[in-house]
């Protein structure tokens, strides 16, 4: 079973190309010994916890000084951008938060452009950016190029600070200059503009799910196919993102299950951090409190999900980026290396190795068809024990 250790997403997802021992070394040296150690020493040990402001007994928020720490922002605006120091990540996160931007979308966009600069695919001068580019990005990894950095050749404080400064410079360029006008149309549109201008394939280095002609969403920071599934609402955990292998059609059905259960939290005002118990009980709470004994709460939320699906799912677009496909293949290969002999896993790996592009289209379509079938045929409420783990390990 894989853990988060060797599934660290760093340097615009380039860590996925490293072999498992190299990924573990990056995690141990950069995260456990520094980034997470700072978090534990400054927050966990002194118990710097609070609640969100609601009358809740669970003090789940972690903070130090003025900074509230959550996994998603401090991953997307941390390791994904080559930042592995809490002080540097705090500055970068505060800048993005002050601008009112989504941290995951901003992090995925900035990390992508930082890789383009580091790889020499676009000139920094054309965008008014510093001549010294981002540090530590292992460009050329797919062709056996530079390996992931180690603490010996990457100064976790100084180089993280440099990369945070560079990320802020990229954000300022994208938001406030004439050079940045194409980026204000979104990551997907900007990549196509860069490719037309410079004759490169920057789109293949971007990671996003596509919707309609220009819509895109940088996925939540989990190395699982469910985060890249063709769902009508992305970016809100409305899919199954546990680190478990399902063949894609079955995964499409699991995504619908999670979609409906996530609506339990959305439509009752219940915090999704409590979902392990609320999803088993909230229907009884609602029907008894509002005296609705005949209400099938699962069915009601399923109908809401199906209406959203009918309105939006047809606009989902298959993966356009090579990097996204590589993430899916890497997920499957990780399970193969861990010794999983599921026939579906082995069959899909054979298909990807025979024709990567066609297999990617087929995998995406199978997830889409599984979702469609679940909505068309109906989906009975699974017993709570059948959910599987509701919080990723």
mmCIF file of C-alpha atoms in Angstrom:
data_model
loop_
_atom_site.group_PDB
_atom_site.id
_atom_site.type_symbol
_atom_site.label_atom_id
_atom_site.label_comp_id
_atom_site.label_asym_id
_atom_site.label_seq_id
_atom_site.Cartn_x
_atom_site.Cartn_y
_atom_site.Cartn_z
ATOM 1 C CA UNK A 1 0.000 0.000 0.000
ATOM 2 C CA UNK A 2 1.408 3.378 -0.954
ATOM 3 C CA UNK A 3 1.672 6.208 1.543
ATOM 4 C CA UNK A 4 2.050 9.930 0.989
ATOM 5 C CA UNK A 5 5.829 9.632 1.413
ATOM 6 C CA UNK A 6 6.575 8.503 -2.125
ATOM 7 C CA UNK A 7 3.614 10.301 -3.660
ATOM 8 C CA UNK A 8 4.938 13.777 -2.933
ATOM 9 C CA UNK A 9 4.042 16.193 -5.739
ATOM 10 C CA UNK A 10 6.876 18.673 -6.164
ATOM 11 C CA UNK A 11 8.490 20.929 -8.768
ATOM 12 C CA UNK A 12 5.382 21.136 -10.962
ATOM 13 C CA UNK A 13 4.747 17.399 -10.554
ATOM 14 C CA UNK A 14 8.174 16.491 -11.945
ATOM 15 C CA UNK A 15 8.721 14.317 -8.876
ATOM 16 C CA UNK A 16 6.449 11.706 -10.489
ATOM 17 C CA UNK A 17 9.247 10.807 -12.926
ATOM 18 C CA UNK A 18 11.704 9.879 -10.184
ATOM 19 C CA UNK A 19 12.018 6.272 -9.015
ATOM 20 C CA UNK A 20 10.510 5.471 -5.635
ATOM 21 C CA UNK A 21 13.791 5.581 -3.643
ATOM 22 C CA UNK A 22 14.512 9.048 -5.013
ATOM 23 C CA UNK A 23 11.012 10.272 -4.142
ATOM 24 C CA UNK A 24 11.371 8.875 -0.622
ATOM 25 C CA UNK A 25 14.740 10.601 -0.264
ATOM 26 C CA UNK A 26 13.155 13.901 -1.300
ATOM 27 C CA UNK A 27 10.343 13.395 1.201
ATOM 28 C CA UNK A 28 12.680 12.431 4.039
ATOM 29 C CA UNK A 29 15.233 15.173 3.490
ATOM 30 C CA UNK A 30 12.970 18.041 2.443
ATOM 31 C CA UNK A 31 9.657 17.311 4.170
ATOM 32 C CA UNK A 32 10.205 15.146 7.266
ATOM 33 C CA UNK A 33 13.500 16.729 8.296
ATOM 34 C CA UNK A 34 12.560 20.338 7.560
ATOM 35 C CA UNK A 35 9.156 21.415 6.182
ATOM 36 C CA UNK A 36 7.048 19.080 8.334
ATOM 37 C CA UNK A 37 9.465 19.344 11.257
ATOM 38 C CA UNK A 38 8.920 23.103 11.332
ATOM 39 C CA UNK A 39 5.157 22.501 11.314
ATOM 40 C CA UNK A 40 5.335 19.951 14.126
ATOM 41 C CA UNK A 41 7.721 22.004 16.266
ATOM 42 C CA UNK A 42 5.797 25.256 15.849
ATOM 43 C CA UNK A 43 2.198 23.990 15.849
ATOM 44 C CA UNK A 44 1.721 20.397 16.968
ATOM 45 C CA UNK A 45 4.108 20.349 19.946
ATOM 46 C CA UNK A 46 2.848 23.645 21.487
ATOM 47 C CA UNK A 47 -0.736 22.747 20.478
ATOM 48 C CA UNK A 48 -1.444 25.884 18.474
ATOM 49 C CA UNK A 49 -4.965 24.796 17.558
ATOM 50 C CA UNK A 50 -8.260 26.628 17.257
ATOM 51 C CA UNK A 51 -11.664 26.110 15.699
ATOM 52 C CA UNK A 52 -13.034 27.888 12.659
ATOM 53 C CA UNK A 53 -15.328 30.225 14.579
ATOM 54 C CA UNK A 54 -18.365 27.972 14.574
ATOM 55 C CA UNK A 55 -19.559 26.511 17.914
ATOM 56 C CA UNK A 56 -17.593 23.298 17.414
ATOM 57 C CA UNK A 57 -15.772 21.238 20.009
ATOM 58 C CA UNK A 58 -13.094 20.171 17.530
ATOM 59 C CA UNK A 59 -10.159 22.575 17.325
ATOM 60 C CA UNK A 60 -8.958 21.376 13.933
ATOM 61 C CA UNK A 61 -7.293 24.556 12.672
ATOM 62 C CA UNK A 62 -3.527 24.766 12.934
ATOM 63 C CA UNK A 63 -1.824 28.137 13.124
ATOM 64 C CA UNK A 64 1.359 29.936 14.042
ATOM 65 C CA UNK A 65 1.166 33.682 14.527
ATOM 66 C CA UNK A 66 -1.028 35.125 11.779
ATOM 67 C CA UNK A 67 -0.705 32.077 9.520
ATOM 68 C CA UNK A 68 -3.278 29.277 9.375
ATOM 69 C CA UNK A 69 -1.743 26.144 7.906
ATOM 70 C CA UNK A 70 -3.663 23.744 5.639
ATOM 71 C CA UNK A 71 -2.312 20.948 3.479
ATOM 72 C CA UNK A 72 -3.634 22.161 0.119
ATOM 73 C CA UNK A 73 -2.230 25.732 0.103
ATOM 74 C CA UNK A 74 1.060 24.716 1.681
ATOM 75 C CA UNK A 75 1.456 21.924 -0.877
ATOM 76 C CA UNK A 76 0.478 23.828 -4.033
ATOM 77 C CA UNK A 77 2.278 26.991 -2.901
ATOM 78 C CA UNK A 78 5.025 24.940 -1.312
ATOM 79 C CA UNK A 79 6.722 21.854 -2.790
ATOM 80 C CA UNK A 80 4.855 22.182 -6.091
ATOM 81 C CA UNK A 81 6.644 25.531 -6.567
ATOM 82 C CA UNK A 82 9.967 24.286 -5.195
ATOM 83 C CA UNK A 83 9.376 25.791 -1.733
ATOM 84 C CA UNK A 84 10.240 23.599 1.274
ATOM 85 C CA UNK A 85 10.598 26.118 4.092
ATOM 86 C CA UNK A 86 7.695 27.388 6.184
ATOM 87 C CA UNK A 87 8.877 31.007 6.247
ATOM 88 C CA UNK A 88 9.076 31.130 2.456
ATOM 89 C CA UNK A 89 5.755 29.305 2.087
ATOM 90 C CA UNK A 90 4.103 31.712 4.521
ATOM 91 C CA UNK A 91 5.114 34.713 2.427
ATOM 92 C CA UNK A 92 3.912 33.092 -0.784
ATOM 93 C CA UNK A 93 0.635 31.895 0.712
ATOM 94 C CA UNK A 94 -0.078 35.255 2.319
ATOM 95 C CA UNK A 95 0.483 37.020 -0.999
ATOM 96 C CA UNK A 96 -1.934 34.716 -2.823
ATOM 97 C CA UNK A 97 -4.464 34.859 0.017
ATOM 98 C CA UNK A 98 -4.318 38.664 0.065
ATOM 99 C CA UNK A 99 -5.104 38.687 -3.654
ATOM 100 C CA UNK A 100 -8.156 36.492 -3.037
ATOM 101 C CA UNK A 101 -6.901 33.766 -5.366
ATOM 102 C CA UNK A 102 -7.441 30.037 -5.032
ATOM 103 C CA UNK A 103 -4.190 28.605 -3.686
ATOM 104 C CA UNK A 104 -4.310 25.353 -5.666
ATOM 105 C CA UNK A 105 -5.103 27.024 -8.986
ATOM 106 C CA UNK A 106 -2.478 29.702 -8.377
ATOM 107 C CA UNK A 107 0.121 27.162 -7.289
ATOM 108 C CA UNK A 108 -0.428 24.898 -10.284
ATOM 109 C CA UNK A 109 -0.268 27.820 -12.703
ATOM 110 C CA UNK A 110 2.831 29.400 -11.188
ATOM 111 C CA UNK A 111 4.687 26.086 -10.806
ATOM 112 C CA UNK A 112 4.016 25.311 -14.472
ATOM 113 C CA UNK A 113 5.430 28.648 -15.635
ATOM 114 C CA UNK A 114 8.406 28.337 -13.286
ATOM 115 C CA UNK A 115 9.243 25.028 -14.959
ATOM 116 C CA UNK A 116 9.056 26.649 -18.400
ATOM 117 C CA UNK A 117 11.528 29.316 -17.279
ATOM 118 C CA UNK A 118 13.823 26.761 -15.609
ATOM 119 C CA UNK A 119 13.811 24.614 -18.761
ATOM 120 C CA UNK A 120 14.655 27.602 -20.975
ATOM 121 C CA UNK A 121 11.497 27.177 -23.038
ATOM 122 C CA UNK A 122 10.436 30.801 -22.623
ATOM 123 C CA UNK A 123 12.773 33.767 -22.028
ATOM 124 C CA UNK A 124 12.366 35.361 -18.612
ATOM 125 C CA UNK A 125 13.164 38.766 -20.134
ATOM 126 C CA UNK A 126 10.103 38.583 -22.387
ATOM 127 C CA UNK A 127 7.950 38.692 -19.270
ATOM 128 C CA UNK A 128 9.989 41.097 -17.169
ATOM 129 C CA UNK A 129 11.123 38.345 -14.808
ATOM 130 C CA UNK A 130 14.499 37.994 -13.037
ATOM 131 C CA UNK A 131 17.271 36.484 -15.136
ATOM 132 C CA UNK A 132 18.156 33.925 -12.477
ATOM 133 C CA UNK A 133 15.339 31.439 -12.757
ATOM 134 C CA UNK A 134 13.816 29.003 -10.270
ATOM 135 C CA UNK A 135 16.199 26.706 -8.428
ATOM 136 C CA UNK A 136 16.085 22.939 -8.154
ATOM 137 C CA UNK A 137 13.586 22.134 -10.915
ATOM 138 C CA UNK A 138 14.707 18.779 -12.401
ATOM 139 C CA UNK A 139 14.163 19.700 -16.036
ATOM 140 C CA UNK A 140 14.679 16.956 -18.602
ATOM 141 C CA UNK A 141 13.792 14.204 -16.179
ATOM 142 C CA UNK A 142 11.689 12.272 -18.706
ATOM 143 C CA UNK A 143 14.759 11.821 -20.921
ATOM 144 C CA UNK A 144 16.978 10.746 -18.029
ATOM 145 C CA UNK A 145 18.116 14.264 -17.238
ATOM 146 C CA UNK A 146 18.673 16.011 -13.923
ATOM 147 C CA UNK A 147 17.528 14.084 -10.855
ATOM 148 C CA UNK A 148 15.517 15.498 -7.988
ATOM 149 C CA UNK A 149 17.666 17.763 -5.808
ATOM 150 C CA UNK A 150 19.020 16.670 -2.437
ATOM 151 C CA UNK A 151 19.674 18.741 0.704
ATOM 152 C CA UNK A 152 23.336 18.775 -0.353
ATOM 153 C CA UNK A 153 22.644 20.755 -3.548
ATOM 154 C CA UNK A 154 19.452 22.595 -2.567
ATOM 155 C CA UNK A 155 19.562 25.000 0.377
ATOM 156 C CA UNK A 156 16.185 24.415 1.991
ATOM 157 C CA UNK A 157 16.019 27.940 3.420
ATOM 158 C CA UNK A 158 17.808 30.098 0.838
ATOM 159 C CA UNK A 159 16.637 28.279 -2.293
ATOM 160 C CA UNK A 160 13.075 28.021 -1.000
ATOM 161 C CA UNK A 161 13.129 31.763 -0.327
ATOM 162 C CA UNK A 162 14.429 32.379 -3.856
ATOM 163 C CA UNK A 163 11.682 30.230 -5.382
ATOM 164 C CA UNK A 164 9.007 31.919 -3.274
ATOM 165 C CA UNK A 165 10.268 35.317 -4.442
ATOM 166 C CA UNK A 166 10.253 34.079 -8.028
ATOM 167 C CA UNK A 167 6.715 32.747 -7.660
ATOM 168 C CA UNK A 168 5.564 36.125 -6.337
ATOM 169 C CA UNK A 169 7.274 37.847 -9.281
ATOM 170 C CA UNK A 170 5.439 35.491 -11.660
ATOM 171 C CA UNK A 171 2.123 36.261 -9.970
ATOM 172 C CA UNK A 172 2.711 40.013 -10.211
ATOM 173 C CA UNK A 173 3.567 39.634 -13.888
ATOM 174 C CA UNK A 174 0.484 37.539 -14.605
ATOM 175 C CA UNK A 175 -1.912 39.814 -12.765
ATOM 176 C CA UNK A 176 -0.644 43.349 -13.180
ATOM 177 C CA UNK A 177 1.381 43.721 -16.394
ATOM 178 C CA UNK A 178 0.717 43.750 -20.111
ATOM 179 C CA UNK A 179 2.969 40.673 -20.410
ATOM 180 C CA UNK A 180 0.532 38.805 -18.209
ATOM 181 C CA UNK A 181 -2.634 39.449 -20.213
ATOM 182 C CA UNK A 182 -2.755 35.925 -21.759
ATOM 183 C CA UNK A 183 -2.389 34.330 -18.314
ATOM 184 C CA UNK A 184 -5.431 36.180 -17.058
ATOM 185 C CA UNK A 185 -7.456 33.993 -19.429
ATOM 186 C CA UNK A 186 -6.479 30.934 -17.402
ATOM 187 C CA UNK A 187 -3.802 28.255 -17.434
ATOM 188 C CA UNK A 188 -5.204 26.291 -20.369
ATOM 189 C CA UNK A 189 -5.619 29.299 -22.640
ATOM 190 C CA UNK A 190 -2.216 30.696 -21.642
ATOM 191 C CA UNK A 191 -0.496 27.410 -22.488
ATOM 192 C CA UNK A 192 -2.012 27.381 -25.967
ATOM 193 C CA UNK A 193 -0.960 31.008 -26.460
ATOM 194 C CA UNK A 194 2.622 30.257 -25.422
ATOM 195 C CA UNK A 195 2.755 27.228 -27.703
ATOM 196 C CA UNK A 196 1.621 29.300 -30.665
ATOM 197 C CA UNK A 197 4.073 32.111 -29.906
ATOM 198 C CA UNK A 198 7.197 30.089 -29.115
ATOM 199 C CA UNK A 199 6.575 26.828 -30.962
ATOM 200 C CA UNK A 200 6.859 24.784 -27.763
ATOM 201 C CA UNK A 201 4.629 22.259 -26.012
ATOM 202 C CA UNK A 202 3.978 23.992 -22.713
ATOM 203 C CA UNK A 203 0.487 22.482 -22.586
ATOM 204 C CA UNK A 204 2.087 19.067 -22.059
ATOM 205 C CA UNK A 205 3.731 20.341 -18.852
ATOM 206 C CA UNK A 206 0.517 21.762 -17.391
ATOM 207 C CA UNK A 207 -1.701 19.739 -15.048
ATOM 208 C CA UNK A 208 -5.426 20.431 -15.090
ATOM 209 C CA UNK A 209 -8.848 19.029 -15.810
ATOM 210 C CA UNK A 210 -10.547 20.645 -18.795
ATOM 211 C CA UNK A 211 -14.128 21.814 -19.149
ATOM 212 C CA UNK A 212 -15.662 23.457 -22.193
ATOM 213 C CA UNK A 213 -13.528 25.506 -24.569
ATOM 214 C CA UNK A 214 -11.289 27.271 -22.049
ATOM 215 C CA UNK A 215 -12.294 26.137 -18.566
ATOM 216 C CA UNK A 216 -9.728 24.339 -16.451
ATOM 217 C CA UNK A 217 -9.118 23.343 -12.845
ATOM 218 C CA UNK A 218 -5.810 22.496 -11.207
ATOM 219 C CA UNK A 219 -6.665 19.371 -9.193
ATOM 220 C CA UNK A 220 -6.373 18.979 -5.450
ATOM 221 C CA UNK A 221 -2.962 17.711 -4.468
ATOM 222 C CA UNK A 222 -3.450 13.939 -4.404
ATOM 223 C CA UNK A 223 -1.802 11.461 -6.767
ATOM 224 C CA UNK A 224 -4.980 9.529 -7.566
ATOM 225 C CA UNK A 225 -7.055 9.180 -10.779
ATOM 226 C CA UNK A 226 -10.219 10.391 -9.051
ATOM 227 C CA UNK A 227 -8.744 13.885 -8.902
ATOM 228 C CA UNK A 228 -8.516 13.869 -12.704
ATOM 229 C CA UNK A 229 -11.926 12.347 -13.375
ATOM 230 C CA UNK A 230 -14.467 13.945 -15.747
ATOM 231 C CA UNK A 231 -16.835 15.255 -13.086
ATOM 232 C CA UNK A 232 -19.292 18.158 -13.489
ATOM 233 C CA UNK A 233 -17.866 19.902 -10.405
ATOM 234 C CA UNK A 234 -14.128 19.728 -9.787
ATOM 235 C CA UNK A 235 -11.983 21.315 -7.103
ATOM 236 C CA UNK A 236 -14.419 20.462 -4.295
ATOM 237 C CA UNK A 237 -13.556 16.822 -3.550
ATOM 238 C CA UNK A 238 -16.686 15.659 -5.375
ATOM 239 C CA UNK A 239 -14.915 12.479 -6.481
ATOM 240 C CA UNK A 240 -13.303 9.404 -4.949
ATOM 241 C CA UNK A 241 -9.693 10.255 -4.147
ATOM 242 C CA UNK A 242 -8.603 7.451 -1.853
ATOM 243 C CA UNK A 243 -5.313 5.828 -2.873
ATOM 244 C CA UNK A 244 -6.982 2.627 -4.084
ATOM 245 C CA UNK A 245 -7.011 1.062 -7.527
ATOM 246 C CA UNK A 246 -10.396 0.724 -9.230
ATOM 247 C CA UNK A 247 -10.788 -0.026 -12.904
ATOM 248 C CA UNK A 248 -12.000 3.241 -14.462
ATOM 249 C CA UNK A 249 -15.656 2.326 -15.064
ATOM 250 C CA UNK A 250 -16.017 1.271 -11.423
ATOM 251 C CA UNK A 251 -14.160 4.413 -10.372
ATOM 252 C CA UNK A 252 -16.729 6.482 -12.264
ATOM 253 C CA UNK A 253 -19.457 4.919 -10.107
ATOM 254 C CA UNK A 254 -17.435 5.522 -6.928
ATOM 255 C CA UNK A 255 -17.093 9.152 -7.972
ATOM 256 C CA UNK A 256 -20.876 9.478 -8.077
ATOM 257 C CA UNK A 257 -21.132 7.985 -4.576
ATOM 258 C CA UNK A 258 -18.701 10.571 -3.252
ATOM 259 C CA UNK A 259 -20.452 13.345 -5.165
ATOM 260 C CA UNK A 260 -23.739 12.543 -3.438
ATOM 261 C CA UNK A 261 -22.199 12.153 0.001
ATOM 262 C CA UNK A 262 -20.304 15.428 -0.348
ATOM 263 C CA UNK A 263 -23.666 17.093 -0.970
ATOM 264 C CA UNK A 264 -24.707 15.868 2.481
ATOM 265 C CA UNK A 265 -22.171 18.323 3.895
ATOM 266 C CA UNK A 266 -22.870 21.042 1.330
ATOM 267 C CA UNK A 267 -26.640 21.038 1.786
ATOM 268 C CA UNK A 268 -26.806 20.732 5.573
ATOM 269 C CA UNK A 269 -24.045 23.151 6.482
ATOM 270 C CA UNK A 270 -22.163 20.296 8.150
ATOM 271 C CA UNK A 271 -18.384 20.639 8.055
ATOM 272 C CA UNK A 272 -16.934 17.993 5.763
ATOM 273 C CA UNK A 273 -14.147 17.407 8.283
ATOM 274 C CA UNK A 274 -16.859 15.627 10.295
ATOM 275 C CA UNK A 275 -18.032 13.551 7.371
ATOM 276 C CA UNK A 276 -17.024 10.185 8.794
ATOM 277 C CA UNK A 277 -19.919 10.375 11.242
ATOM 278 C CA UNK A 278 -22.233 12.925 9.597
ATOM 279 C CA UNK A 279 -22.649 10.880 6.420
ATOM 280 C CA UNK A 280 -24.017 8.006 8.485
ATOM 281 C CA UNK A 281 -26.345 10.119 10.641
ATOM 282 C CA UNK A 282 -27.186 13.418 8.971
ATOM 283 C CA UNK A 283 -30.197 12.037 7.100
ATOM 284 C CA UNK A 284 -31.782 11.025 10.416
ATOM 285 C CA UNK A 285 -30.947 14.416 11.927
ATOM 286 C CA UNK A 286 -32.542 16.275 9.008
ATOM 287 C CA UNK A 287 -35.680 14.150 8.738
ATOM 288 C CA UNK A 288 -36.358 14.168 12.478
ATOM 289 C CA UNK A 289 -35.532 17.835 13.121
ATOM 290 C CA UNK A 290 -37.641 19.087 10.229
ATOM 291 C CA UNK A 291 -40.330 16.432 10.741
ATOM 292 C CA UNK A 292 -39.878 14.880 7.298
ATOM 293 C CA UNK A 293 -40.313 11.172 8.043
ATOM 294 C CA UNK A 294 -40.945 10.248 4.403
ATOM 295 C CA UNK A 295 -37.903 12.017 2.956
ATOM 296 C CA UNK A 296 -35.293 9.804 1.309
ATOM 297 C CA UNK A 297 -32.305 12.031 1.944
ATOM 298 C CA UNK A 298 -29.922 10.005 -0.214
ATOM 299 C CA UNK A 299 -32.370 10.060 -3.116
ATOM 300 C CA UNK A 300 -32.924 13.808 -2.803
ATOM 301 C CA UNK A 301 -29.192 14.560 -2.962
ATOM 302 C CA UNK A 302 -28.723 12.022 -5.753
ATOM 303 C CA UNK A 303 -31.307 13.923 -7.799
ATOM 304 C CA UNK A 304 -29.461 17.194 -7.153
ATOM 305 C CA UNK A 305 -26.194 15.594 -8.288
ATOM 306 C CA UNK A 306 -27.879 14.136 -11.362
ATOM 307 C CA UNK A 307 -29.284 17.561 -12.294
ATOM 308 C CA UNK A 308 -25.816 19.114 -12.037
ATOM 309 C CA UNK A 309 -24.458 16.230 -14.107
ATOM 310 C CA UNK A 310 -27.116 16.733 -16.790
ATOM 311 C CA UNK A 311 -26.296 20.441 -16.949
ATOM 312 C CA UNK A 312 -22.488 20.242 -17.028
ATOM 313 C CA UNK A 313 -20.927 16.814 -17.590
ATOM 314 C CA UNK A 314 -21.240 16.841 -21.372
ATOM 315 C CA UNK A 315 -18.794 19.767 -21.424
ATOM 316 C CA UNK A 316 -16.020 17.705 -19.812
ATOM 317 C CA UNK A 317 -12.985 17.382 -22.081
ATOM 318 C CA UNK A 318 -10.501 14.468 -22.215
ATOM 319 C CA UNK A 319 -7.010 15.100 -20.893
ATOM 320 C CA UNK A 320 -5.067 17.513 -23.094
ATOM 321 C CA UNK A 321 -1.763 17.380 -21.233
ATOM 322 C CA UNK A 322 0.972 14.761 -21.399
ATOM 323 C CA UNK A 323 1.889 15.457 -17.765
ATOM 324 C CA UNK A 324 -1.640 14.614 -16.644
ATOM 325 C CA UNK A 325 -1.514 11.296 -18.496
ATOM 326 C CA UNK A 326 1.908 10.603 -16.973
ATOM 327 C CA UNK A 327 0.406 11.105 -13.508
ATOM 328 C CA UNK A 328 -2.264 8.491 -14.247
ATOM 329 C CA UNK A 329 0.286 6.019 -15.626
ATOM 330 C CA UNK A 330 2.564 6.654 -12.652
ATOM 331 C CA UNK A 331 -0.289 5.861 -10.266
ATOM 332 C CA UNK A 332 -0.859 2.524 -12.006
ATOM 333 C CA UNK A 333 2.853 1.715 -12.105
ATOM 334 C CA UNK A 334 3.194 2.470 -8.398
ATOM 335 C CA UNK A 335 0.615 -0.215 -7.664
ATOM 336 C CA UNK A 336 2.333 -2.639 -10.016
ATOM 337 C CA UNK A 337 5.642 -2.051 -8.217
ATOM 338 C CA UNK A 338 3.894 -2.643 -4.897
ATOM 339 C CA UNK A 339 2.925 -6.098 -6.098
ATOM 340 C CA UNK A 340 -0.757 -5.613 -6.924
ATOM 341 C CA UNK A 341 -1.710 -8.277 -9.479
ATOM 342 C CA UNK A 342 -5.265 -7.159 -10.190
ATOM 343 C CA UNK A 343 -6.015 -8.275 -13.787
ATOM 344 C CA UNK A 344 -7.616 -4.920 -14.617
ATOM 345 C CA UNK A 345 -4.518 -3.074 -13.426
ATOM 346 C CA UNK A 346 -2.231 -5.232 -15.553
ATOM 347 C CA UNK A 347 -4.528 -4.946 -18.571
ATOM 348 C CA UNK A 348 -4.596 -1.153 -18.391
ATOM 349 C CA UNK A 349 -0.835 -0.960 -17.996
ATOM 350 C CA UNK A 350 -0.448 -3.114 -21.104
ATOM 351 C CA UNK A 351 -2.760 -0.787 -23.005
ATOM 352 C CA UNK A 352 -0.843 2.319 -21.909
ATOM 353 C CA UNK A 353 2.458 0.729 -22.890
ATOM 354 C CA UNK A 354 1.120 -0.241 -26.303
ATOM 355 C CA UNK A 355 -0.519 3.096 -27.157
ATOM 356 C CA UNK A 356 -0.318 5.716 -24.430
ATOM 357 C CA UNK A 357 -2.531 8.317 -26.081
ATOM 358 C CA UNK A 358 -5.327 5.925 -27.031
ATOM 359 C CA UNK A 359 -5.253 4.265 -23.617
ATOM 360 C CA UNK A 360 -5.508 7.672 -21.950
ATOM 361 C CA UNK A 361 -8.581 8.519 -23.999
ATOM 362 C CA UNK A 362 -10.103 5.118 -23.212
ATOM 363 C CA UNK A 363 -9.364 5.364 -19.477
ATOM 364 C CA UNK A 364 -10.918 8.839 -19.297
ATOM 365 C CA UNK A 365 -13.936 7.645 -21.299
ATOM 366 C CA UNK A 366 -14.427 4.606 -19.088
ATOM 367 C CA UNK A 367 -14.581 6.860 -16.008
ATOM 368 C CA UNK A 368 -17.046 9.098 -17.825
ATOM 369 C CA UNK A 369 -19.187 6.131 -18.884
ATOM 370 C CA UNK A 370 -19.171 4.748 -15.344
ATOM 371 C CA UNK A 371 -20.415 8.079 -14.030
ATOM 372 C CA UNK A 372 -23.081 8.254 -16.747
ATOM 373 C CA UNK A 373 -24.269 4.725 -16.011
ATOM 374 C CA UNK A 374 -24.566 5.451 -12.304
ATOM 375 C CA UNK A 375 -26.670 8.534 -12.953
ATOM 376 C CA UNK A 376 -28.822 6.853 -15.609
ATOM 377 C CA UNK A 377 -29.454 3.602 -13.758
ATOM 378 C CA UNK A 378 -29.681 5.079 -10.298
ATOM 379 C CA UNK A 379 -27.392 4.352 -7.413
ATOM 380 C CA UNK A 380 -28.738 2.832 -4.194
ATOM 381 C CA UNK A 381 -27.374 4.244 -0.973
ATOM 382 C CA UNK A 382 -24.381 2.166 0.088
ATOM 383 C CA UNK A 383 -24.212 1.155 3.753
ATOM 384 C CA UNK A 384 -21.808 3.389 5.707
ATOM 385 C CA UNK A 385 -19.322 0.528 6.106
ATOM 386 C CA UNK A 386 -19.085 0.231 2.323
ATOM 387 C CA UNK A 387 -17.775 3.770 1.856
ATOM 388 C CA UNK A 388 -14.209 2.756 2.473
ATOM 389 C CA UNK A 389 -11.946 5.286 4.191
ATOM 390 C CA UNK A 390 -13.493 8.721 3.818
ATOM 391 C CA UNK A 391 -10.293 10.589 4.547
ATOM 392 C CA UNK A 392 -7.213 9.795 2.441
ATOM 393 C CA UNK A 393 -4.317 8.286 4.310
#
